[in-house]
Coordinates of C-alpha atoms and ligand atoms in Angstrom, one line a residue:
M216 CA -30.7 48.8 -9.8
K217 CA -31.0 51.5 -12.4
R218 CA -30.2 55.0 -11.0
K219 CA -33.0 57.5 -11.2
W220 CA -33.2 61.3 -10.7
W221 CA -35.5 61.0 -7.7
H222 CA -33.5 58.5 -5.6
D223 CA -31.7 61.1 -3.6
K224 CA -34.5 63.6 -3.3
V225 CA -36.4 64.8 -0.2
A226 CA -40.1 65.5 -0.6
Y227 CA -42.6 67.6 1.2
Q228 CA -46.4 67.3 1.1
I229 CA -48.5 70.5 1.1
Y230 CA -52.1 70.4 2.0
P231 CA -53.0 73.6 0.1
K232 CA -56.2 74.4 1.9
S233 CA -54.2 74.7 5.2
F234 CA -50.8 76.0 4.1
L235 CA -51.0 79.8 3.8
D236 CA -53.9 82.1 2.9
T237 CA -52.9 85.3 1.2
N238 CA -56.3 86.9 0.4
G239 CA -58.1 86.6 3.7
D240 CA -60.8 84.1 2.7
G241 CA -59.5 81.6 5.3
I242 CA -58.4 79.1 2.7
G243 CA -54.7 78.5 1.8
D244 CA -53.8 79.3 -1.8
L245 CA -51.2 79.0 -4.6
R246 CA -49.9 82.5 -3.8
G247 CA -49.2 81.3 -0.3
I248 CA -47.3 78.3 -1.6
I249 CA -45.3 80.5 -4.0
S250 CA -44.3 82.8 -1.2
K251 CA -43.0 79.9 0.8
L252 CA -40.8 78.2 -1.8
D253 CA -37.7 79.8 -0.3
Y254 CA -38.6 78.5 3.1
L255 CA -38.9 75.0 1.7
K256 CA -35.7 75.3 -0.3
E257 CA -33.9 76.3 2.9
L258 CA -35.3 73.2 4.6
G259 CA -33.7 71.1 1.9
I260 CA -36.8 70.1 -0.1
D261 CA -36.6 69.0 -3.7
I262 CA -40.0 67.6 -4.5
I263 CA -43.3 69.3 -3.5
W264 CA -46.4 67.1 -3.6
L265 CA -49.6 69.2 -3.6
S266 CA -52.8 67.5 -2.4
P267 CA -55.5 68.1 -5.0
I268 CA -55.9 71.6 -6.3
Y269 CA -58.4 70.8 -9.1
K270 CA -61.9 72.2 -9.4
S271 CA -64.0 70.4 -6.8
P272 CA -67.1 70.7 -4.6
F273 CA -64.7 69.7 -1.7
V274 CA -67.0 67.0 -0.3
D275 CA -63.8 65.1 0.4
Q276 CA -61.5 68.1 0.4
G277 CA -60.6 68.1 -3.3
Y278 CA -60.4 64.3 -3.7
D279 CA -63.7 64.7 -5.5
I280 CA -62.7 66.4 -8.8
S281 CA -65.3 68.0 -11.0
D282 CA -62.9 69.3 -13.7
Y283 CA -59.4 67.8 -14.1
Y284 CA -58.3 70.7 -16.3
K285 CA -59.1 73.5 -13.9
I286 CA -57.6 74.9 -10.8
A287 CA -60.1 75.3 -7.9
E288 CA -61.0 79.0 -7.7
E289 CA -60.4 78.7 -3.9
F290 CA -56.7 78.2 -4.6
G291 CA -56.2 80.6 -7.5
T292 CA -55.8 80.5 -11.3
M293 CA -54.0 78.5 -13.9
E294 CA -51.6 81.4 -14.4
E295 CA -50.7 81.3 -10.8
F296 CA -50.1 77.5 -11.1
D297 CA -47.8 78.1 -14.1
E298 CA -46.0 80.7 -12.0
L299 CA -45.6 78.2 -9.2
L300 CA -44.1 75.7 -11.7
A301 CA -41.7 78.3 -13.0
E302 CA -40.7 79.5 -9.6
A303 CA -40.1 76.0 -8.4
K304 CA -38.0 75.3 -11.5
K305 CA -35.8 78.3 -10.8
R306 CA -35.0 76.8 -7.5
D307 CA -34.4 73.3 -8.9
M308 CA -37.5 72.0 -7.2
Y309 CA -40.2 69.7 -8.7
I310 CA -43.9 70.0 -8.4
V311 CA -45.9 66.8 -8.0
M312 CA -49.6 66.8 -8.2
D313 CA -52.2 64.4 -6.7
L314 CA -53.7 62.0 -9.3
V315 CA -57.2 61.0 -8.3
V316 CA -58.5 58.7 -11.0
N317 CA -60.3 55.9 -9.2
H318 CA -63.2 58.3 -9.0
C319 CA -64.3 61.8 -9.8
S320 CA -67.0 64.1 -8.4
S321 CA -70.7 63.7 -9.0
E322 CA -70.5 67.2 -10.4
H323 CA -68.2 66.0 -13.2
E324 CA -69.8 66.7 -16.6
Y325 CA -69.6 63.0 -17.6
F326 CA -71.3 61.9 -14.5
K327 CA -74.0 64.4 -15.0
A328 CA -74.4 63.2 -18.6
A329 CA -74.6 59.6 -17.3
L330 CA -77.3 60.5 -14.8
A331 CA -79.3 62.3 -17.5
D332 CA -79.2 59.1 -19.7
P333 CA -78.6 56.0 -17.6
D334 CA -78.6 53.8 -20.7
G335 CA -76.5 56.1 -22.8
P336 CA -72.8 56.0 -23.5
Y337 CA -71.7 58.0 -20.5
A338 CA -73.3 55.6 -18.1
D339 CA -70.6 53.2 -19.2
Y340 CA -68.0 55.6 -18.0
F341 CA -69.0 54.6 -14.5
Y342 CA -70.4 51.4 -13.0
F343 CA -74.1 51.7 -13.6
V344 CA -75.4 48.3 -12.6
K345 CA -79.0 46.9 -12.4
G346 CA -80.2 46.1 -8.9
I347 CA -81.3 42.6 -7.9
D348 CA -84.9 42.3 -6.8
G349 CA -85.2 46.0 -6.2
K350 CA -82.0 46.1 -4.1
E351 CA -78.4 47.0 -4.6
P352 CA -76.3 44.7 -6.9
S353 CA -74.2 43.6 -3.9
N354 CA -73.6 44.2 -0.2
Y355 CA -70.6 46.5 -0.3
R356 CA -69.9 49.2 2.4
S357 CA -68.0 52.2 1.1
Y358 CA -64.8 53.3 2.8
F359 CA -66.6 56.3 4.3
G360 CA -69.4 54.2 5.7
G361 CA -72.9 53.3 4.4
K362 CA -73.7 51.5 1.1
A363 CA -71.3 51.7 -1.8
W364 CA -74.2 51.6 -4.3
E365 CA -76.5 54.6 -4.8
P366 CA -79.7 54.4 -6.8
V367 CA -79.7 56.2 -10.2
P368 CA -82.9 58.3 -10.1
G369 CA -85.5 57.2 -12.6
S370 CA -83.9 53.9 -13.4
D371 CA -83.5 50.4 -11.9
K372 CA -79.7 50.9 -11.8
Y373 CA -77.3 51.8 -9.1
Y374 CA -73.9 53.4 -9.4
L375 CA -70.8 52.4 -7.5
H376 CA -68.9 54.7 -5.2
M377 CA -66.1 53.1 -3.0
F378 CA -65.8 56.5 -1.2
A379 CA -68.5 59.1 -0.7
K380 CA -71.7 59.0 -2.8
E381 CA -70.4 62.2 -4.3
Q382 CA -67.4 60.3 -5.6
P383 CA -68.6 57.9 -8.4
D384 CA -66.0 55.4 -9.5
W385 CA -64.7 55.6 -13.1
N386 CA -65.1 52.4 -15.2
W387 CA -61.5 51.5 -16.0
E388 CA -62.7 48.6 -18.1
N389 CA -63.9 51.2 -20.6
K390 CA -61.0 52.0 -23.0
E391 CA -62.4 55.4 -23.8
V392 CA -62.3 56.4 -20.1
R393 CA -58.7 55.2 -19.8
D394 CA -57.7 57.1 -22.9
K395 CA -59.3 60.3 -21.5
I396 CA -57.4 59.8 -18.2
Y397 CA -54.1 59.3 -20.0
K398 CA -54.7 62.4 -22.2
M399 CA -55.3 64.4 -19.1
I400 CA -52.2 63.1 -17.3
N401 CA -50.1 64.0 -20.3
W402 CA -51.6 67.4 -20.5
W403 CA -50.3 68.2 -17.0
L404 CA -47.0 66.5 -17.6
D405 CA -46.5 68.7 -20.7
K406 CA -46.7 71.7 -18.5
G407 CA -43.5 70.5 -16.8
L408 CA -44.8 68.7 -13.7
G409 CA -42.3 66.4 -11.9
G410 CA -44.8 63.7 -11.6
F411 CA -47.8 62.5 -9.5
R412 CA -48.8 61.0 -6.2
I413 CA -51.3 58.4 -7.2
D414 CA -54.4 58.2 -5.0
A415 CA -56.3 55.1 -3.9
I416 CA -55.0 53.4 -7.1
I417 CA -55.4 49.8 -6.1
N418 CA -59.2 50.2 -6.2
I419 CA -59.3 50.8 -10.0
K420 CA -59.6 47.0 -10.7
K421 CA -63.0 45.6 -9.9
D422 CA -64.6 42.3 -10.2
T423 CA -67.3 43.5 -12.5
S424 CA -69.6 40.6 -11.5
F425 CA -69.7 42.4 -8.2
P426 CA -70.2 39.3 -6.0
S427 CA -71.7 39.7 -2.5
Y428 CA -69.6 38.4 0.4
E429 CA -70.2 37.3 4.0
P430 CA -71.0 40.5 5.9
D431 CA -68.3 41.8 8.3
G432 CA -70.4 44.0 10.4
D433 CA -73.9 44.2 12.0
D434 CA -75.1 46.4 9.1
G435 CA -75.1 43.3 6.9
L436 CA -72.5 44.9 4.6
V437 CA -68.9 44.0 3.8
S438 CA -66.2 46.5 3.2
C439 CA -65.7 47.1 -0.6
V440 CA -62.0 46.4 0.0
K441 CA -62.9 42.7 0.1
M442 CA -63.8 42.8 -3.6
V443 CA -60.5 44.5 -4.4
E444 CA -58.6 42.0 -2.5
E445 CA -60.3 39.1 -4.3
T446 CA -59.6 40.6 -7.7
D447 CA -56.5 40.2 -9.9
G448 CA -55.3 42.2 -12.8
V449 CA -54.7 45.8 -11.6
G450 CA -51.2 45.5 -12.9
E451 CA -52.3 45.5 -16.5
F452 CA -54.0 48.9 -16.1
L453 CA -51.0 50.3 -14.2
E454 CA -48.6 49.2 -16.9
E455 CA -50.7 50.6 -19.6
M456 CA -51.0 53.9 -17.7
K457 CA -47.2 54.0 -17.2
H458 CA -46.5 53.4 -20.9
E459 CA -49.0 55.9 -22.1
T460 CA -47.9 58.6 -19.7
F461 CA -45.3 58.7 -17.0
E462 CA -42.6 56.7 -18.8
K463 CA -42.5 59.1 -21.7
Y464 CA -41.6 62.0 -19.4
D465 CA -39.4 60.1 -16.9
A466 CA -41.9 61.4 -14.3
F467 CA -41.7 60.5 -10.6
T468 CA -44.7 58.6 -9.3
V469 CA -45.5 57.5 -5.8
G470 CA -48.4 55.2 -5.3
E471 CA -50.9 55.2 -2.4
V472 CA -50.9 51.4 -2.4
F473 CA -52.9 49.5 0.2
N474 CA -53.7 45.8 -0.1
M475 CA -51.0 44.9 -2.5
K476 CA -50.8 41.2 -2.9
E477 CA -47.7 39.5 -1.5
D478 CA -44.7 39.1 -3.7
E479 CA -45.9 41.9 -6.0
L480 CA -43.3 44.4 -4.7
R481 CA -41.0 44.1 -7.6
E482 CA -43.9 44.6 -10.1
F483 CA -45.0 47.7 -8.3
V484 CA -41.7 49.4 -7.5
G485 CA -38.9 47.4 -8.9
D486 CA -36.6 48.7 -11.7
D487 CA -39.4 48.5 -14.2
G488 CA -42.2 48.7 -11.7
H489 CA -45.6 50.4 -12.2
F490 CA -44.5 53.3 -10.0
S491 CA -41.2 55.0 -9.0
S492 CA -42.1 54.5 -5.4
M493 CA -44.9 53.8 -3.0
F494 CA -45.6 54.9 0.6
D495 CA -44.5 52.6 3.4
F496 CA -47.7 52.2 5.4
S497 CA -46.5 49.3 7.4
A498 CA -46.2 51.3 10.6
L499 CA -49.5 53.0 10.5
E500 CA -51.3 49.8 9.7
L501 CA -50.2 48.6 13.2
T502 CA -52.8 50.8 14.8
Y503 CA -55.7 49.7 12.6
G504 CA -58.7 48.4 14.5
E505 CA -60.7 45.5 13.2
H506 CA -63.9 47.5 12.8
G507 CA -62.8 51.1 12.8
W508 CA -61.2 53.8 14.9
Y509 CA -63.0 52.7 18.0
D510 CA -61.0 49.6 18.3
S511 CA -57.7 51.0 17.0
K512 CA -54.6 50.0 18.9
P513 CA -51.8 52.2 20.3
V514 CA -48.3 51.8 18.8
D515 CA -46.1 49.3 20.5
F516 CA -42.5 50.3 20.2
K517 CA -41.1 46.8 19.6
R518 CA -43.7 45.9 16.9
W519 CA -43.2 49.3 15.3
R520 CA -39.4 48.7 15.1
E521 CA -40.0 45.2 13.8
V522 CA -42.3 46.1 10.9
L523 CA -40.3 49.1 9.8
F524 CA -37.1 47.0 9.8
A525 CA -38.8 44.2 7.9
S526 CA -40.1 46.7 5.4
Q527 CA -36.6 48.2 4.9
K528 CA -35.1 44.8 4.4
E529 CA -37.7 43.7 2.0
M530 CA -37.0 46.6 -0.3
E531 CA -33.2 45.9 -0.5
G532 CA -32.2 45.4 -4.1
I533 CA -35.7 46.1 -5.3
G534 CA -36.4 49.8 -5.1
F535 CA -37.3 52.7 -2.7
K536 CA -40.3 53.2 -0.6
A537 CA -41.5 56.6 0.4
N538 CA -41.0 57.0 4.2
I539 CA -43.6 59.0 6.2
I540 CA -44.6 59.5 9.8
E541 CA -47.8 61.3 8.9
N542 CA -49.9 62.7 6.0
H543 CA -53.3 64.4 5.5
D544 CA -55.1 61.1 6.3
E545 CA -53.3 60.2 9.5
P546 CA -52.8 61.7 12.9
R547 CA -49.6 63.6 13.6
G548 CA -46.6 61.3 13.9
A549 CA -45.3 63.0 17.1
S550 CA -48.6 62.2 18.8
R551 CA -48.8 58.7 17.5
Y552 CA -45.3 57.2 17.5
L553 CA -43.8 59.0 20.5
P554 CA -44.7 57.7 24.0
E555 CA -46.1 60.5 26.2
Y556 CA -42.7 61.2 28.0
A557 CA -41.1 61.7 24.6
Q558 CA -43.7 64.1 23.2
N559 CA -41.3 67.0 23.4
E560 CA -38.6 68.6 21.2
M561 CA -36.0 65.9 22.0
G562 CA -38.5 63.2 21.1
K563 CA -39.6 64.9 17.9
K564 CA -36.0 65.3 16.8
M565 CA -35.4 61.6 17.6
L566 CA -38.4 60.5 15.5
A567 CA -37.2 62.7 12.7
T568 CA -33.8 61.1 12.7
T569 CA -35.1 57.6 12.6
S570 CA -37.5 58.4 9.7
I571 CA -35.4 60.7 7.5
L572 CA -32.2 58.5 7.5
L573 CA -34.0 55.3 6.6
R574 CA -33.4 53.9 3.1
G575 CA -36.0 55.4 0.8
I576 CA -37.4 58.7 -0.1
P577 CA -38.3 60.9 2.9
F578 CA -41.6 62.6 2.7
I579 CA -42.3 65.4 5.2
Y580 CA -45.8 66.5 5.8
Q581 CA -46.4 70.3 6.3
G582 CA -45.9 71.2 10.0
Q583 CA -44.0 68.1 10.8
E584 CA -40.8 70.0 10.6
I585 CA -41.8 72.2 13.5
G586 CA -43.3 69.4 15.5
M587 CA -47.0 70.1 15.1
T588 CA -49.2 67.7 17.1
N589 CA -52.8 66.3 17.2
C590 CA -55.5 68.8 18.0
H591 CA -58.0 68.4 20.8
R592 CA -61.7 69.2 20.0
N593 CA -64.5 69.5 22.5
D594 CA -67.4 68.5 20.2
I595 CA -67.9 66.5 17.1
S596 CA -69.3 69.6 15.4
E597 CA -65.8 71.0 15.4
Y598 CA -64.7 68.4 13.0
D599 CA -65.0 68.8 9.2
D600 CA -63.7 65.6 7.8
I601 CA -66.3 63.3 6.3
S602 CA -64.5 60.1 7.5
T603 CA -64.3 61.5 11.1
I604 CA -68.0 62.1 11.2
D605 CA -68.6 58.5 10.0
Q606 CA -66.2 57.0 12.5
Y607 CA -67.7 58.9 15.3
Q608 CA -71.2 57.5 14.5
E609 CA -69.7 54.1 14.1
A610 CA -68.2 54.3 17.6
L611 CA -71.5 55.4 19.1
R612 CA -73.2 52.5 17.3
A613 CA -70.7 50.1 18.8
G614 CA -71.8 51.3 22.3
L615 CA -69.2 53.9 23.1
S616 CA -70.2 57.0 25.0
E617 CA -70.0 60.4 23.3
E618 CA -66.9 61.2 25.3
E619 CA -65.2 58.0 24.3
A620 CA -66.2 58.4 20.7
L621 CA -64.7 61.9 20.7
K622 CA -61.5 60.5 22.1
C623 CA -61.3 58.1 19.1
C624 CA -61.5 61.1 16.9
Y625 CA -58.9 62.9 18.9
E626 CA -56.5 60.0 18.4
N627 CA -57.3 59.1 14.8
S628 CA -59.0 62.0 13.0
R629 CA -57.8 63.1 9.6
D630 CA -58.4 66.7 10.8
N631 CA -55.5 66.3 13.2
A632 CA -53.1 66.9 10.3
R633 CA -55.4 69.3 8.5
T634 CA -55.4 72.2 10.9
P635 CA -53.7 75.2 9.4
M636 CA -49.9 75.5 9.3
Q637 CA -48.6 77.5 12.3
W638 CA -46.4 80.2 10.9
S639 CA -46.2 82.5 14.0
D640 CA -47.9 83.3 17.3
G641 CA -49.8 86.2 15.7
K642 CA -53.5 86.2 14.7
N643 CA -54.5 82.7 13.5
G644 CA -50.9 81.6 13.7
G645 CA -50.1 83.8 10.7
F646 CA -52.1 81.5 8.5
T647 CA -54.9 83.9 7.6
D648 CA -56.2 87.4 8.3
G649 CA -59.7 86.1 8.0
T650 CA -61.4 83.1 9.7
P651 CA -59.5 79.9 9.1
W652 CA -61.7 77.3 7.2
L653 CA -60.8 74.8 10.0
A654 CA -60.0 76.1 13.5
M655 CA -56.3 76.4 14.4
N656 CA -54.7 74.0 16.9
P657 CA -54.4 76.4 19.9
N658 CA -50.8 75.3 20.5
Y659 CA -49.7 77.6 17.6
M660 CA -48.8 80.1 20.4
E661 CA -45.9 77.8 21.3
I662 CA -45.3 75.7 18.2
N663 CA -44.7 77.9 15.1
V664 CA -42.2 78.7 12.4
A665 CA -41.3 82.2 13.6
A666 CA -40.3 81.0 17.0
Q667 CA -38.1 78.3 15.6
E668 CA -36.6 79.9 12.6
H669 CA -33.7 81.6 14.3
K670 CA -33.4 79.3 17.3
A671 CA -30.3 77.1 16.9
D672 CA -31.8 74.1 18.8
S673 CA -35.3 74.2 17.5
V674 CA -37.1 71.3 15.9
L675 CA -37.0 73.2 12.6
A676 CA -33.3 73.9 12.8
Y677 CA -32.8 70.2 13.5
Y678 CA -34.8 69.1 10.5
R679 CA -32.6 71.5 8.4
K680 CA -29.4 69.9 9.7
L681 CA -30.7 66.4 9.3
I682 CA -31.7 66.9 5.7
A683 CA -28.4 68.7 5.0
L684 CA -26.6 65.8 6.5
R685 CA -28.5 63.3 4.3
K686 CA -27.6 65.3 1.3
A687 CA -24.0 66.2 2.2
K688 CA -21.5 65.4 -0.5
E689 CA -19.5 63.0 1.7
Y690 CA -22.6 61.0 2.9
K691 CA -25.2 61.3 0.2
D692 CA -24.3 58.2 -1.6
T693 CA -24.5 56.1 1.6
F694 CA -27.7 57.6 2.8
T695 CA -29.3 57.1 -0.7
Y696 CA -27.9 53.7 -1.8
G697 CA -26.3 52.3 1.3
I698 CA -27.8 49.1 2.5
F699 CA -29.9 49.1 5.7
K700 CA -28.7 46.9 8.6
P701 CA -30.7 46.6 11.8
K702 CA -28.6 46.9 14.9
Y703 CA -29.0 46.2 18.6
E704 CA -32.4 44.6 18.0
N705 CA -32.0 42.7 21.3
V706 CA -31.8 45.9 23.3
D707 CA -35.3 47.0 24.3
D708 CA -36.1 50.7 23.6
I709 CA -33.2 51.2 21.2
F710 CA -34.0 52.0 17.5
A711 CA -30.6 51.4 15.8
F712 CA -29.5 50.8 12.2
E713 CA -26.5 51.2 10.0
R714 CA -26.3 52.5 6.5
V715 CA -23.5 50.8 4.8
N716 CA -21.9 51.8 1.5
E717 CA -20.6 48.5 0.0
E718 CA -18.5 50.3 -2.6
S719 CA -16.6 52.8 -0.4
G720 CA -16.9 50.9 2.9
Q721 CA -18.4 53.9 4.6
K722 CA -20.5 53.0 7.6
L723 CA -23.0 55.2 9.3
L724 CA -24.7 54.2 12.6
I725 CA -27.9 55.8 13.8
L726 CA -28.9 55.2 17.4
A727 CA -32.0 56.4 19.2
N728 CA -33.2 55.7 22.8
F729 CA -37.0 55.6 22.9
G730 CA -37.0 54.4 26.5
T731 CA -37.4 56.3 29.8
E732 CA -34.1 55.1 31.2
E733 CA -30.6 55.8 29.9
H734 CA -29.0 52.9 27.9
T735 CA -25.3 52.0 27.5
I736 CA -24.5 50.6 24.1
T737 CA -21.2 48.7 23.4
L738 CA -19.8 49.8 20.1
E739 CA -18.5 47.2 17.7
Q740 CA -16.2 49.6 16.0
R741 CA -14.4 52.9 16.8
I742 CA -16.1 56.2 15.9
A743 CA -14.6 58.2 13.1
K744 CA -16.9 61.2 13.7
V745 CA -20.1 62.2 15.5
L746 CA -22.2 63.6 12.7
L747 CA -25.3 64.7 14.6
T748 CA -26.9 64.6 18.0
N749 CA -30.2 66.0 19.3
E750 CA -28.7 67.0 22.7
G751 CA -25.5 68.7 21.6
R752 CA -23.3 66.1 23.4
Q753 CA -20.8 65.5 20.7
E754 CA -17.8 65.8 23.0
A755 CA -19.1 63.7 25.8
I756 CA -20.0 61.0 23.3
N757 CA -16.6 61.1 21.7
A758 CA -14.9 61.0 25.1
E759 CA -16.9 58.0 26.4
A760 CA -16.5 56.1 23.2
A761 CA -12.7 56.6 23.1
L762 CA -12.3 55.7 26.8
N763 CA -14.7 52.7 27.1
G764 CA -15.9 51.8 23.6
T765 CA -19.4 52.6 24.7
I766 CA -22.1 55.2 24.3
T767 CA -24.6 56.1 27.0
L768 CA -27.8 57.5 25.6
D769 CA -30.2 59.5 27.7
S770 CA -33.9 59.0 27.3
C771 CA -35.0 60.4 23.9
E772 CA -31.4 60.9 22.8
T773 CA -30.3 60.2 19.2
V774 CA -26.9 60.2 17.6
V775 CA -25.6 59.7 14.0
L776 CA -22.1 58.4 13.8
E777 CA -19.6 57.7 11.1
L778 CA -17.7 54.5 12.1
E779 CA -14.1 53.8 11.2
K780 CA -13.7 51.6 8.2
Ligands
GLC1784 C1 -56.9 58.7 -0.5 C2 -56.7 60.1 0.0 C3 -57.8 60.5 0.9 C4 -59.1 60.4 0.1 C5 -59.3 59.1 -0.6 C6 -60.4 59.2 -1.6 O1 -56.9 57.8 0.5 O2 -55.4 60.2 0.6 O3 -57.6 61.8 1.5 O4 -60.2 60.7 1.0 O5 -58.1 58.7 -1.2 O6 -59.9 59.9 -2.7
CA1785 CA1 -57.1 82.2 0.1

């Protein structure tokens, strides 16, 4: 495999609206981000991915862009953005932006021009398609619920939106559109960006005959993802985009890739793949319900371990996935992957260890490093997210009570991760002097940066140690390029793997006990060094290993060991 500058980096996702507000309007901003660069540097972060900060009506929180060349006023100015780039650079950090090019906002000037003249040239920038017998061209349901086709006023055409109706899909078949997108990407890269996280990208290739399919719900509609799954050829667009843009800058790209076809892994993220990396969504896909959040499934430890291990092994010799436990679209990892008895500081450190030391590029989502959790709401009106409102209605339609529907939101809502960052136990968790745009998670009184910053055994302190270990001169090469070897798979409750450096022979063993009972593991080799534990039991572990060749792990205990060669 070719070595690349991003292979040994650690990334952090900022959701700007909820990070830090510096002017009291209740909305996080670029100044807030600039002021926390040292905090992130100290954590060990190299790459910062910003969720969209472009001009937007915020129907889908900035994933509906009305001007790709402007910074949303809510967040600040282009000068402040340039300052952020410069300040990051000073600290050897890279800024990565969100690239949302499957769709734009219905407020984008080209879409407005298209609506004004549904037979004119701009209509072909989008999918403006004639209806059939006065009805939609096909029976697609959008990702956010309801029909994916919207009538074009004063015309017999409909336009396609795979997400909200305020997010019309760009017509990627139109070369002019593609060229404009590439030009825009290069404009940002010229500023000195490190690269892009690439949103919803698999959707850009459509079957432009837009066939209807067998309905998959009582509404007579079928998810628009069906059409994407049935269509080939996205790779040609992705290769063209790469050649026209990223490749010229040696930029880092990480794809939000769902529904990749089997055996396409190498094409997507191999040495000459479409992207540098793509997120590993295999674990979160385990919870997906057949119809929606209302039939989602809890995480089963054994299945979880199995799919993560399979995903790790699949990538060997191909490339690097980006490892996450949460993001702005998912519930908090600590609430989702930890059983109830483990939803405490020990458990959070354990989950951190098993995620950050995997093979791949670790992505930490804001607040994860202090152990932020899901947020209980008492009424659906307290939610903001467009998809949460839809899923709530969907649950009611399926016959769930209001209370049950609310519980689905509590477990799955995208707002769980979008509540503002908890900086202190002061007013609004130190996030804003004004009224936060989305109510705080009340647990900011206990879980916050200030309380953890100088506490030696806090979750934050542990994340710092963990990242420092991953990047330590003596171990970096093994944590980055070492192969991944599952261990003790026959022991229930134990999540264990080795990272093995085939050149130097260095062997690192990571053990974590996700069970309620203690477990004794028989070591296959002697320990050279205990590198990290979440319980501070280095000496006891050393003593037991030396005496018996075993390690007894408490419930929720995790250790990182260097084995003798
Ligand atoms: C991606 C984003 C999500 C957004 C959607 C539409 O999945 O992560 O937040 O709603 O694309 O842009
Ligand atoms: Ca603000």
